[in-house]
Short mmCIF file of N, CA, C and O in Angstrom, two decimals:
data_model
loop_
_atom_site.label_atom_id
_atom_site.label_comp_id
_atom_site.label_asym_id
_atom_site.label_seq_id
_atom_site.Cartn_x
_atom_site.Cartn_y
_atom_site.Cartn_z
N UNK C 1 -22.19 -7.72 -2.90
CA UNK C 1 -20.88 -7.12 -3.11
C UNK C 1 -19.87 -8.23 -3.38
O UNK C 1 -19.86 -9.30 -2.78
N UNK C 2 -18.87 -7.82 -4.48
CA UNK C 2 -18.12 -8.78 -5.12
C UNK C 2 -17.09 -8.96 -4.27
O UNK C 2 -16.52 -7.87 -4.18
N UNK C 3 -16.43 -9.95 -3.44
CA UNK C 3 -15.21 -10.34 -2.82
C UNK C 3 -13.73 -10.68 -3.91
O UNK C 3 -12.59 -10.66 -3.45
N UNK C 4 -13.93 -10.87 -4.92
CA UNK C 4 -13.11 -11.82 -5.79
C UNK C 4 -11.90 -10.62 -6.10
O UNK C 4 -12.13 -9.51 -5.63
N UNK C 5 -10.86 -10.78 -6.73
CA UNK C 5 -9.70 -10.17 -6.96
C UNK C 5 -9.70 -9.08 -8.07
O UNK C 5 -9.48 -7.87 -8.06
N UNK C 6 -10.11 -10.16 -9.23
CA UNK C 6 -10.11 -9.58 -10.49
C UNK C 6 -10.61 -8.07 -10.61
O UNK C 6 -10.27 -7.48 -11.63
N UNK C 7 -11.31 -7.47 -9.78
CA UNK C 7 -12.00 -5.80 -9.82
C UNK C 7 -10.59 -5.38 -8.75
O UNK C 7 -10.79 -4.29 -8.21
N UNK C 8 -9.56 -5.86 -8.45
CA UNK C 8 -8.77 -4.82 -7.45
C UNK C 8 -8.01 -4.13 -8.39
O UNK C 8 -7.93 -4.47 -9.57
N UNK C 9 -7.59 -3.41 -8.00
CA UNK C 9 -6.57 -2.89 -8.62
C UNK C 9 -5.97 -1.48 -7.81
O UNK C 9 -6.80 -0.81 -7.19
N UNK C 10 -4.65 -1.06 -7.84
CA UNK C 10 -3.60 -0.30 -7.30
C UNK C 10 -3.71 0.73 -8.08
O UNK C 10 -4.10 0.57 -9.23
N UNK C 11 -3.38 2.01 -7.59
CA UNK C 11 -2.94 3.22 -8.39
C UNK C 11 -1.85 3.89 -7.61
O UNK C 11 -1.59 3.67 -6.43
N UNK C 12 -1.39 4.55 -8.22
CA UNK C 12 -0.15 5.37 -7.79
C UNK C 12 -0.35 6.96 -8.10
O UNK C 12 -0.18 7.66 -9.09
N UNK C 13 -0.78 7.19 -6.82
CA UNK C 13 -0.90 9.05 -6.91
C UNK C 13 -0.53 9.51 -6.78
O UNK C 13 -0.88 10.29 -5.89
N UNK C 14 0.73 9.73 -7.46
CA UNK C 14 2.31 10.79 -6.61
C UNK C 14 1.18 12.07 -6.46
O UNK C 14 0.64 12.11 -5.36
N UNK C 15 0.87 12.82 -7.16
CA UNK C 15 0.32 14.10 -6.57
C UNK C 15 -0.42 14.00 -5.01
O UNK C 15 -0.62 15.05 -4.39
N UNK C 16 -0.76 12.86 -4.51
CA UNK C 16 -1.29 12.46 -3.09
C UNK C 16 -0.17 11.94 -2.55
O UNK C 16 -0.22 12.00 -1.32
N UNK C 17 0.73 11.48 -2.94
CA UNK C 17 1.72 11.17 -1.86
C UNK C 17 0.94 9.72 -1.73
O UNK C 17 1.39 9.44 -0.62
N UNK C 18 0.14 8.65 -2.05
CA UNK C 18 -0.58 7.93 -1.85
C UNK C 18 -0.63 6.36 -2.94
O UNK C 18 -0.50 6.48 -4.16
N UNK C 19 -0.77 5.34 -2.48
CA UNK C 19 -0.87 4.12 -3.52
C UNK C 19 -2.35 3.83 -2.70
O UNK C 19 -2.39 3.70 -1.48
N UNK C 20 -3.64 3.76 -3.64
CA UNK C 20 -4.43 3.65 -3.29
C UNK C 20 -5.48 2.34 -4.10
O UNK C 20 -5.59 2.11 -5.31
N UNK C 21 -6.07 1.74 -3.06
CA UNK C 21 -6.11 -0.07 -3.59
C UNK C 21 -8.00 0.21 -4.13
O UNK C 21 -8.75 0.65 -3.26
N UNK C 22 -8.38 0.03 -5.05
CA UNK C 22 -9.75 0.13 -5.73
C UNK C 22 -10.74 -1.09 -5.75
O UNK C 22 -10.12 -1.60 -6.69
N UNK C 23 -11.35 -1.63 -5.61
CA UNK C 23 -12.26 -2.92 -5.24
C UNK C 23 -13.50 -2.15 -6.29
O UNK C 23 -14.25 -1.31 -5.79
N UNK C 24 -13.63 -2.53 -7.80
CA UNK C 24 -14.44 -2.23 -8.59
C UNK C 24 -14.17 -0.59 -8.52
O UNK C 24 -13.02 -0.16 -8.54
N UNK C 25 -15.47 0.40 -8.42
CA UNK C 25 -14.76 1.68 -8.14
C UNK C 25 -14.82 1.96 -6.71
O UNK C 25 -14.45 3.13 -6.64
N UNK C 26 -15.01 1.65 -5.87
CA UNK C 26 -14.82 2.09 -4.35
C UNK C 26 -13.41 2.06 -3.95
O UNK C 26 -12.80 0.99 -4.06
N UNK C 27 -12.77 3.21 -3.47
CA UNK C 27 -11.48 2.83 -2.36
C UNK C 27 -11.54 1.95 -1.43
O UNK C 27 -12.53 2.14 -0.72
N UNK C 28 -11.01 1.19 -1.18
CA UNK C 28 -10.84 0.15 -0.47
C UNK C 28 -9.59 0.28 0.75
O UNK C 28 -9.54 -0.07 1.93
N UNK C 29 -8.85 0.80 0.05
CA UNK C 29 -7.50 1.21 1.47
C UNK C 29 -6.60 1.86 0.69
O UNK C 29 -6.89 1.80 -0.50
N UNK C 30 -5.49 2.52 0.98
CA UNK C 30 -4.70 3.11 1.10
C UNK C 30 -3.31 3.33 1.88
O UNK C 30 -3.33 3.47 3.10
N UNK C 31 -1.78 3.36 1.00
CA UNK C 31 -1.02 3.54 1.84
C UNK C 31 -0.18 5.13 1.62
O UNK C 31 0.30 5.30 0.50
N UNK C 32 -0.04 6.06 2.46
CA UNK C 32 0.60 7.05 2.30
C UNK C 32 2.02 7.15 2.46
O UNK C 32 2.45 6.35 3.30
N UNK C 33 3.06 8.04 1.80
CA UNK C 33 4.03 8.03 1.95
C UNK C 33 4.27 9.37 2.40
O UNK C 33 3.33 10.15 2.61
N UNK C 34 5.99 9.83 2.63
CA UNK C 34 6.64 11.15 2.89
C UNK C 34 7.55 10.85 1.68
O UNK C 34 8.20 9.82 1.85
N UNK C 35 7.76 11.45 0.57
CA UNK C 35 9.81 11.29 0.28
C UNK C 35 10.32 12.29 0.41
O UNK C 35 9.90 13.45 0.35
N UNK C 36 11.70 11.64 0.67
CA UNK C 36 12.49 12.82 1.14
C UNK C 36 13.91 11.99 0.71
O UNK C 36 14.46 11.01 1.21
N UNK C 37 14.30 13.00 -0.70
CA UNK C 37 15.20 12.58 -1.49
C UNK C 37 14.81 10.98 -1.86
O UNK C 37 13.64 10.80 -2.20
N UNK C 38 15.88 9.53 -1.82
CA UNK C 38 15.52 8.58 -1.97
C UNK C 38 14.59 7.91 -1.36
O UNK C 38 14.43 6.77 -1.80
N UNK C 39 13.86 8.25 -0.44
CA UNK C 39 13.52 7.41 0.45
C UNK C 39 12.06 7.63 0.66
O UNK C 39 11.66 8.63 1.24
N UNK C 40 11.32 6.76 0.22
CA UNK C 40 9.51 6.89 0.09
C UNK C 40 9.26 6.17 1.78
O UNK C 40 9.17 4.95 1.97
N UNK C 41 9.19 7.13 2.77
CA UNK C 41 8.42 6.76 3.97
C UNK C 41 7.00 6.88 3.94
O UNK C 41 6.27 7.85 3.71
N UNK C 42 6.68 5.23 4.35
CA UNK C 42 5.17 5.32 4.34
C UNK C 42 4.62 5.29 6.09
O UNK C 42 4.82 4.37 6.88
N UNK C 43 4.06 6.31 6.32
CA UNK C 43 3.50 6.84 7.15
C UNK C 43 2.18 6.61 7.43
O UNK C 43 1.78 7.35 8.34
N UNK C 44 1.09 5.63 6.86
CA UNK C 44 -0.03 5.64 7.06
C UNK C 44 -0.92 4.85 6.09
O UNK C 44 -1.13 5.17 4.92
N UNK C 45 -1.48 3.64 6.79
CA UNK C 45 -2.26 2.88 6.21
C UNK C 45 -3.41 2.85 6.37
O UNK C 45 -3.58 3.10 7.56
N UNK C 46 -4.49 2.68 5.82
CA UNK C 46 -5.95 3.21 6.01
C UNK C 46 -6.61 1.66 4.84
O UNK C 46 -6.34 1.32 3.69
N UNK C 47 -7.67 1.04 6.05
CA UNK C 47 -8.56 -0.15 5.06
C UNK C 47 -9.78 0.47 5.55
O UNK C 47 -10.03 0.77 6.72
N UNK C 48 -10.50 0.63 4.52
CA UNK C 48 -12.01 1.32 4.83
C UNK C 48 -12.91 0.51 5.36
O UNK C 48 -13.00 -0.60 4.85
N UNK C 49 -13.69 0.81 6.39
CA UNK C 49 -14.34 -0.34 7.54
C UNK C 49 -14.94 -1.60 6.61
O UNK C 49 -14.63 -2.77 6.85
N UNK C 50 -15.75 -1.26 5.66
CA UNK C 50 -16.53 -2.04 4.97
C UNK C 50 -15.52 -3.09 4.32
O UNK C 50 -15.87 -4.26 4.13
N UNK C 51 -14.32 -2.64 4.01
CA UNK C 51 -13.38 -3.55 2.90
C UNK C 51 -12.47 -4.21 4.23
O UNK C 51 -11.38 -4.67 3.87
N UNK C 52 -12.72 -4.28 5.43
CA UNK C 52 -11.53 -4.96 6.10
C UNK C 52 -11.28 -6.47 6.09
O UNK C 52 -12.12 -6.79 5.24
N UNK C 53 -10.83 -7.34 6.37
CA UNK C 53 -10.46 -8.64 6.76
C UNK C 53 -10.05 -8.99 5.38
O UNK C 53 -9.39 -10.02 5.36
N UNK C 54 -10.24 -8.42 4.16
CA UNK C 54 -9.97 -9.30 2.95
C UNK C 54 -8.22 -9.03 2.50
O UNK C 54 -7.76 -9.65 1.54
N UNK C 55 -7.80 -8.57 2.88
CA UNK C 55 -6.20 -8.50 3.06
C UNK C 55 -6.10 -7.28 1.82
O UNK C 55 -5.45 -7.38 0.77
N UNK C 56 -6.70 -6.44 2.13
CA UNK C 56 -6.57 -4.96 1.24
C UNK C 56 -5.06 -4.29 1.71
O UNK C 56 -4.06 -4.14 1.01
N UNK C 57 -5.24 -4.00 2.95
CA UNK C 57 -3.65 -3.76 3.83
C UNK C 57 -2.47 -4.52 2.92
O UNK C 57 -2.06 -4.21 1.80
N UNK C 58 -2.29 -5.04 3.34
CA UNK C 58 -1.32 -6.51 2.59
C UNK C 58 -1.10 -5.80 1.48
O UNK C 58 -0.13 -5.08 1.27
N UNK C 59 -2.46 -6.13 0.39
CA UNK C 59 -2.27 -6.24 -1.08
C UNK C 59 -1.75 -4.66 -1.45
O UNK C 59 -1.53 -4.50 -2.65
N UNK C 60 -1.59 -3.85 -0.87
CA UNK C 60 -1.70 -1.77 -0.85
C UNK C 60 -0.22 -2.31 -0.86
O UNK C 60 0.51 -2.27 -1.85
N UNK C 61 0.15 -2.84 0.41
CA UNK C 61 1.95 -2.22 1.29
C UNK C 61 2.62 -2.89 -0.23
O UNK C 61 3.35 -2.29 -1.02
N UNK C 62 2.04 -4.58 -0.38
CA UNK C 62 2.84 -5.38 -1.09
C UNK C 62 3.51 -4.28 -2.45
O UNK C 62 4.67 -3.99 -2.70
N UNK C 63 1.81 -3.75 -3.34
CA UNK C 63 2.45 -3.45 -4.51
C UNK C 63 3.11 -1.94 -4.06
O UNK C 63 4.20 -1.71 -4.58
N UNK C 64 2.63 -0.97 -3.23
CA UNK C 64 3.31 0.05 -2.37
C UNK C 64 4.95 -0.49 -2.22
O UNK C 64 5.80 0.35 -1.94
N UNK C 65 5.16 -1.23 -2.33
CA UNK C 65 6.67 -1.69 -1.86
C UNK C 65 7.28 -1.94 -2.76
O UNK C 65 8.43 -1.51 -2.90
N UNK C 66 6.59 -2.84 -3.79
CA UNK C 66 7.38 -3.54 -4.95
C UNK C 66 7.71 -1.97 -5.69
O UNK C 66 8.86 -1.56 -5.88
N UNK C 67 6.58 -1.28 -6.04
CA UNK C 67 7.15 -0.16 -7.00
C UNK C 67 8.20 0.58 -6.43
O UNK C 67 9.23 0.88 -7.04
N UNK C 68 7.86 0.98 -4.87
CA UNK C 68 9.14 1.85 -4.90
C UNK C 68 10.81 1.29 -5.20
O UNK C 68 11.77 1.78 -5.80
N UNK C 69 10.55 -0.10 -4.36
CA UNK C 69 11.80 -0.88 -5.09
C UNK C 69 12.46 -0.81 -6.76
O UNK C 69 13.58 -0.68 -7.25
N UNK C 70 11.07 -0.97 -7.27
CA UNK C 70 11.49 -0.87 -8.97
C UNK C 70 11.92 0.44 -9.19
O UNK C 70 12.78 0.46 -10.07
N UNK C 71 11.63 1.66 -8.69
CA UNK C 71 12.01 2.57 -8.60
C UNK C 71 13.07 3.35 -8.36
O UNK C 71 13.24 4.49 -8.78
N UNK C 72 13.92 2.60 -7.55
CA UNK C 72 15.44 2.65 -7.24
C UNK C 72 14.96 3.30 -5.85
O UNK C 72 16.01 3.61 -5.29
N UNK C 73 13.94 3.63 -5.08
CA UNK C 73 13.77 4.37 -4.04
C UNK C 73 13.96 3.45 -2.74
O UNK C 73 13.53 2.30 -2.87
N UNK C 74 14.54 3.80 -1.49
CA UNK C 74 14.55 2.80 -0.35
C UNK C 74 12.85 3.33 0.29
O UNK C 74 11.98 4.15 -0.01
N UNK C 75 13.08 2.19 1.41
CA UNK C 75 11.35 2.03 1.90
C UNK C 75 12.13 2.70 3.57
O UNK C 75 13.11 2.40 4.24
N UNK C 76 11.20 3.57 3.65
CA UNK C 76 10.64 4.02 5.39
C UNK C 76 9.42 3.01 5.85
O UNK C 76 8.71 2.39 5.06
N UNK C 77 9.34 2.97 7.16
CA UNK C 77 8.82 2.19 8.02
C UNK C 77 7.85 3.42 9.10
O UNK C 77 7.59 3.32 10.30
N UNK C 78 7.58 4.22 8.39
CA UNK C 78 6.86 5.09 10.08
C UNK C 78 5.72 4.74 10.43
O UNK C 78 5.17 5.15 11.46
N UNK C 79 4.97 3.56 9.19
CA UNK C 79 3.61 3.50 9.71
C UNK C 79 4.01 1.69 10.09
O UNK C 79 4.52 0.77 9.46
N UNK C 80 3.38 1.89 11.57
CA UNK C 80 3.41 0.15 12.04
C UNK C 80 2.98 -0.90 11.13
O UNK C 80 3.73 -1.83 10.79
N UNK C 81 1.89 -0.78 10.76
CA UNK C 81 1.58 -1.78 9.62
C UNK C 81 2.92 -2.07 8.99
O UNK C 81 3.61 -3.04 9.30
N UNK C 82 3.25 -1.16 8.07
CA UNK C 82 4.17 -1.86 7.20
C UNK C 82 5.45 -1.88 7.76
O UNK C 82 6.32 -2.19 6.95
N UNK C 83 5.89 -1.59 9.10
CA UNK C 83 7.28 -1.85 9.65
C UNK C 83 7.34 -3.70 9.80
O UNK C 83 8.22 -4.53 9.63
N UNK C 84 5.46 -3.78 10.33
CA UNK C 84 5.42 -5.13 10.43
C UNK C 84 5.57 -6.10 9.68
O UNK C 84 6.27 -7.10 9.77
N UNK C 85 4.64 -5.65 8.69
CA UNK C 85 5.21 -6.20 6.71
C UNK C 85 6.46 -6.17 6.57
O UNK C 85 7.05 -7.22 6.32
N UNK C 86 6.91 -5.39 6.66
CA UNK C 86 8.72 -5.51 6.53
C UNK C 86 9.22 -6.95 7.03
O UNK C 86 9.80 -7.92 6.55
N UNK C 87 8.75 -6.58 8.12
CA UNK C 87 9.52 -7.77 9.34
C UNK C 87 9.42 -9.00 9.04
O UNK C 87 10.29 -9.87 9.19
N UNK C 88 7.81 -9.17 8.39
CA UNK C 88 7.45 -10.25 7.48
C UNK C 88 7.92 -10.86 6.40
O UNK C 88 7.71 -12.05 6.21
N UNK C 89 8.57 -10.17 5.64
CA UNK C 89 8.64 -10.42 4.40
C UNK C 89 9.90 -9.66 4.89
O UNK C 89 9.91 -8.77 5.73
N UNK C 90 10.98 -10.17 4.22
CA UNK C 90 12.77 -9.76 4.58
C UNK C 90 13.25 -9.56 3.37
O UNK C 90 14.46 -9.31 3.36
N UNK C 91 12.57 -9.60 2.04
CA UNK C 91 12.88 -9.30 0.89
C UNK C 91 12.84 -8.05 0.64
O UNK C 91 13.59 -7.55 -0.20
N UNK C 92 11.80 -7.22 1.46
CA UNK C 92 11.55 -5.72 1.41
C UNK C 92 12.56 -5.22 2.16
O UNK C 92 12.89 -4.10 1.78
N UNK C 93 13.25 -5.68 3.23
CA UNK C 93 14.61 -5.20 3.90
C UNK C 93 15.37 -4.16 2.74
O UNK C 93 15.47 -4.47 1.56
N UNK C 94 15.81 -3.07 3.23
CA UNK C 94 16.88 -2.46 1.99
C UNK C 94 18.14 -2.99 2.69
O UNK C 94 19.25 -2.81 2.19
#
């Protein structure tokens, strides 16, 4: 099984409410949101047992974050993971 980057890739499933991270074709993790009006609360992060330690989490919230930003949308914090990411990274602050 391939570790390397180049097979990741992000999708954006508004019909799931979901930005979901792909490792060749397997899901690899997932971050869920709520919106409500501006504000994309993400509520729930999920790294699938097999894909953990390789920073799938991370790489989900990161582009999970950047789009909604590009988006004009503010970021919710309900899922710990990414309140923590937040905390981390102060650029994602709204």
């Amino acid at each position: 099984m391939s570790h390397n980057n180049e097979n990741r890739r992000v999708e954006h499933l508004p019909e799931q409410s979901r930005f979901a991270l792909y490792i060749g074709d397997a899901l690899a993790g997932y971050a869920d949101y709520t919106q409500v009006g501006a504000v994309r609360d993400f509520d729930h992060t999920v790294t699938e047992p097999e894909f953990r330690g390789q920073g799938v989490a991370g790489d989900v919230v990161r582009h999970a974050l950047d789009a909604t930003r590009a988006e004009g949308l503010k970021i919710g914090t309900s899922c710990s993971y990414v309140e923590k990411f937040v905390s981390e990274h102060p650029e994602y602050r709204s």
